[in-house]
Short mmCIF file of C-alpha atoms and ligand atoms in Angstrom, two decimals:
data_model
loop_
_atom_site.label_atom_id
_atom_site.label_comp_id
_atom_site.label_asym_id
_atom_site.label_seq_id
_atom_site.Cartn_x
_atom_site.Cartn_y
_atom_site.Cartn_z
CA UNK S 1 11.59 -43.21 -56.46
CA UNK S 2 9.70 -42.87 -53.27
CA UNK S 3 12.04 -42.74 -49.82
CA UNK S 4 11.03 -42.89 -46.39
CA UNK S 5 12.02 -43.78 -43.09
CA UNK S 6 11.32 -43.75 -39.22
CA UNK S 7 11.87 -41.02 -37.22
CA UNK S 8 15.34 -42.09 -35.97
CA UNK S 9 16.52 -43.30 -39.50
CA UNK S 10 17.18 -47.14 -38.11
CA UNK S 11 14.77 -48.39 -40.21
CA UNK S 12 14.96 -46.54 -43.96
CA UNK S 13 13.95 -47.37 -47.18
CA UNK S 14 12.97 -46.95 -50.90
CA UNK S 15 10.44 -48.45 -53.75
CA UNK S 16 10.28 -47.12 -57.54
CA UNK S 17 6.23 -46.77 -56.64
CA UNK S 18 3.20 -46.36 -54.62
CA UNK S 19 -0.08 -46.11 -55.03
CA UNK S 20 -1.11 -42.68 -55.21
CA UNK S 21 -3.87 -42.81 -52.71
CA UNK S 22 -3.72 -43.19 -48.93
CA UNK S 23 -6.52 -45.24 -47.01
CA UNK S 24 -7.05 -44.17 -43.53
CA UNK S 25 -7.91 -47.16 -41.26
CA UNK S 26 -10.20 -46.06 -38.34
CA UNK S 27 -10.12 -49.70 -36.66
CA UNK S 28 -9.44 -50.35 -33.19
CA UNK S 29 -6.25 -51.98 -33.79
CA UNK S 30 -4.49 -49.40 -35.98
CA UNK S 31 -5.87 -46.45 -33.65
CA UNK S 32 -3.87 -48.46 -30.57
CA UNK S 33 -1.13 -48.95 -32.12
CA UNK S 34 -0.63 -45.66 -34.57
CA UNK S 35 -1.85 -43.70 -31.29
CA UNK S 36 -4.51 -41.85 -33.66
CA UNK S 37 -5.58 -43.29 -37.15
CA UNK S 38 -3.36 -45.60 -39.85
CA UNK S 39 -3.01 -43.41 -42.75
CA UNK S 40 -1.09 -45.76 -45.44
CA UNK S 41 -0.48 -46.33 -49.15
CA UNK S 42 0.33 -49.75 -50.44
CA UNK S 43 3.50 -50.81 -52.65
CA UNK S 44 4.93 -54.27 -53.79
CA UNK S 45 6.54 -55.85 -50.85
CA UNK S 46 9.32 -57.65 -53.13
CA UNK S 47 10.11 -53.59 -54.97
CA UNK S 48 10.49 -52.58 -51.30
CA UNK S 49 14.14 -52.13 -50.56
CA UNK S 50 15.46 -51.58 -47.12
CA UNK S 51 18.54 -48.93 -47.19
CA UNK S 52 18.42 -49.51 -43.30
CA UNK S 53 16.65 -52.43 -41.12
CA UNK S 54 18.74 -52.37 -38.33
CA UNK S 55 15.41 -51.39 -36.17
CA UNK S 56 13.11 -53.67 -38.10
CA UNK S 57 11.04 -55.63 -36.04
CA UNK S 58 7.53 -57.20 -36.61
CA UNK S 59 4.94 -57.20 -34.60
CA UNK S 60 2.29 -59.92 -34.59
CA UNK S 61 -1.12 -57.88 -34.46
CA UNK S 62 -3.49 -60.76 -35.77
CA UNK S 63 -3.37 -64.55 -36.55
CA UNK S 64 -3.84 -62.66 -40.35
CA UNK S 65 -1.29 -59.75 -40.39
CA UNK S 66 1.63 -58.30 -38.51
CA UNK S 67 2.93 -54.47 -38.36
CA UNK S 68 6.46 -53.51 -38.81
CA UNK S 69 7.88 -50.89 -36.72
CA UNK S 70 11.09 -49.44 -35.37
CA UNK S 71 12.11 -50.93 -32.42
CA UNK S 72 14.28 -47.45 -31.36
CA UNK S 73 12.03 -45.27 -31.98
CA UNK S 74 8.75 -47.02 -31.99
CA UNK S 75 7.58 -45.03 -35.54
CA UNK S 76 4.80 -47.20 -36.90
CA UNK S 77 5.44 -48.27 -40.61
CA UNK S 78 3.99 -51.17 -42.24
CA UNK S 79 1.35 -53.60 -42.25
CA UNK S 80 1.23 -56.80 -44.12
CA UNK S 81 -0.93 -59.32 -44.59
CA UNK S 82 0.45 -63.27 -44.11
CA UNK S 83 -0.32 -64.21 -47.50
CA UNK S 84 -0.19 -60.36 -49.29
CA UNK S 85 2.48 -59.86 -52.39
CA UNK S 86 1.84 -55.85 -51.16
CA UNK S 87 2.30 -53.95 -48.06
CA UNK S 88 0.73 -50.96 -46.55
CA UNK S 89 3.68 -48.05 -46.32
CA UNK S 90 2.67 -45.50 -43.65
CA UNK S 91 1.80 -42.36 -45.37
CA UNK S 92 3.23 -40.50 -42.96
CA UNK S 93 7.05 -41.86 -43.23
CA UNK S 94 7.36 -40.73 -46.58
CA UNK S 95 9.65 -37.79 -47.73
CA UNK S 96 7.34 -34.86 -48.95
CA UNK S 97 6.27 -34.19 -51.54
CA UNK S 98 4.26 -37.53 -52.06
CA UNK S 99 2.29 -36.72 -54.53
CA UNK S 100 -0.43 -38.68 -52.80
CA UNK S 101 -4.15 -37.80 -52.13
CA UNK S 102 -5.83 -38.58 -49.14
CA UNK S 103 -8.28 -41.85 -51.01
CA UNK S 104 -11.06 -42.94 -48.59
CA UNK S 105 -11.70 -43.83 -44.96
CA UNK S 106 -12.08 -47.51 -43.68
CA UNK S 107 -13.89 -49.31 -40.52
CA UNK S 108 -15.48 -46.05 -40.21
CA UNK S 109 -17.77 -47.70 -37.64
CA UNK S 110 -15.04 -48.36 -35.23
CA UNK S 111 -13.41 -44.52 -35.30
CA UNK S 112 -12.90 -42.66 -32.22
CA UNK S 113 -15.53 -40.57 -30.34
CA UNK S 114 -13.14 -37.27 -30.43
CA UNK S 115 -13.07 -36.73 -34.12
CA UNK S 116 -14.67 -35.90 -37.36
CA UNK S 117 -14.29 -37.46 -40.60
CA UNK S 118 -15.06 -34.81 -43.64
CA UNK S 119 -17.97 -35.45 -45.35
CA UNK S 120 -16.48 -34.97 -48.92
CA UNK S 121 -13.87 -38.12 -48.24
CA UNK S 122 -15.13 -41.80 -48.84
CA UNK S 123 -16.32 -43.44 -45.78
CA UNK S 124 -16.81 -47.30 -46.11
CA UNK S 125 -18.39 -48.91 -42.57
CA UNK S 126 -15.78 -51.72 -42.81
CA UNK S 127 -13.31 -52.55 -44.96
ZN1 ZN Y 201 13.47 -45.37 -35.67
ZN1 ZN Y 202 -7.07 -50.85 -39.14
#
C-alpha cells in the first residue's frame, strides 16, 4: 500500500500501487505551478482512495488536464488528464520509503536556465 498526503494532511490518501518510476516534467506549466520541476509517478485514478479530501480542489491548467492541489496548504499533488483512467501522484507526497527510481526527464527543451539535468538520466525534448 502506498500513502501520501499534503503537507497539512487535508488532503490524504492511499492506492495498493504505483508505478515504480518517477517522470520529471521540465515544462513551463509544471515549473509555475510546482515552483521548481513536477516529479510524479502515475497510479489508477479509480484504485486511488482519498482517506482525506477536505482540501481537494482542482485546478484547470489546460483545456486537456487539470492539477489537484490542497487548497490549505497549496502542496501540489496530481495531474490528470480529461479523458485519462490514470493520474500522475506527486512523487514527492509520498511516505518514504517509495521504492521508486527517478525514470526519465520530459520537455527537456523547456527546463529552466538555473539547473542541470544529469547526463546518466533519460532526457526526451518533449514528451
Ligand atoms: Zn494541505
Ligand atoms: Zn509539465
Amino acid at each position: 500500500m502506498v500513502k501520501g498526503r499534503c503537507d497539512c494532511g487535508q488532503v490524504s490518501f492511499e492506492i495498493d500501487t504505483v508505478r515504480d518510476t518517477v517522470t520529471v516534467c521540465h515544462c513551463s506549466k509544471c515549473r509555475r505551478l510546482s515552483g521548481h520541476v513536477w516529479a510524479s509517478t502515475h497510479g489508477q485514478f479509480e484504485k486511488l482512495k482519498f482517506t482525506n479530501s477536505a482540501g481537494l480542489k482542482w485546478y484547470i491548467s489546460s483545456d486537456f488536464a487539470k492539477r489537484g492541489f490542497c487548497q490549505d496548504c497549496g502542496a501540489n499533488l496530481f495531474y490528470r488528464q480529461n479523458d485519462e483512467a490514470g493520474i500522475g501522484i506527486a512523487a514527492g507526497c509520498l511516505d518514504a520509503p517509495t521504492g521508486l527510481k527517478l525514470g526519465k526527464h520530459i520537455f527537456v527543451k523547456d527546463k529552466g536556465d538555473y539547473y542541470l539535468i544529469p547526463d546518466e538520466e533519460i532526457q526526451i525534448e518533449r514528451y
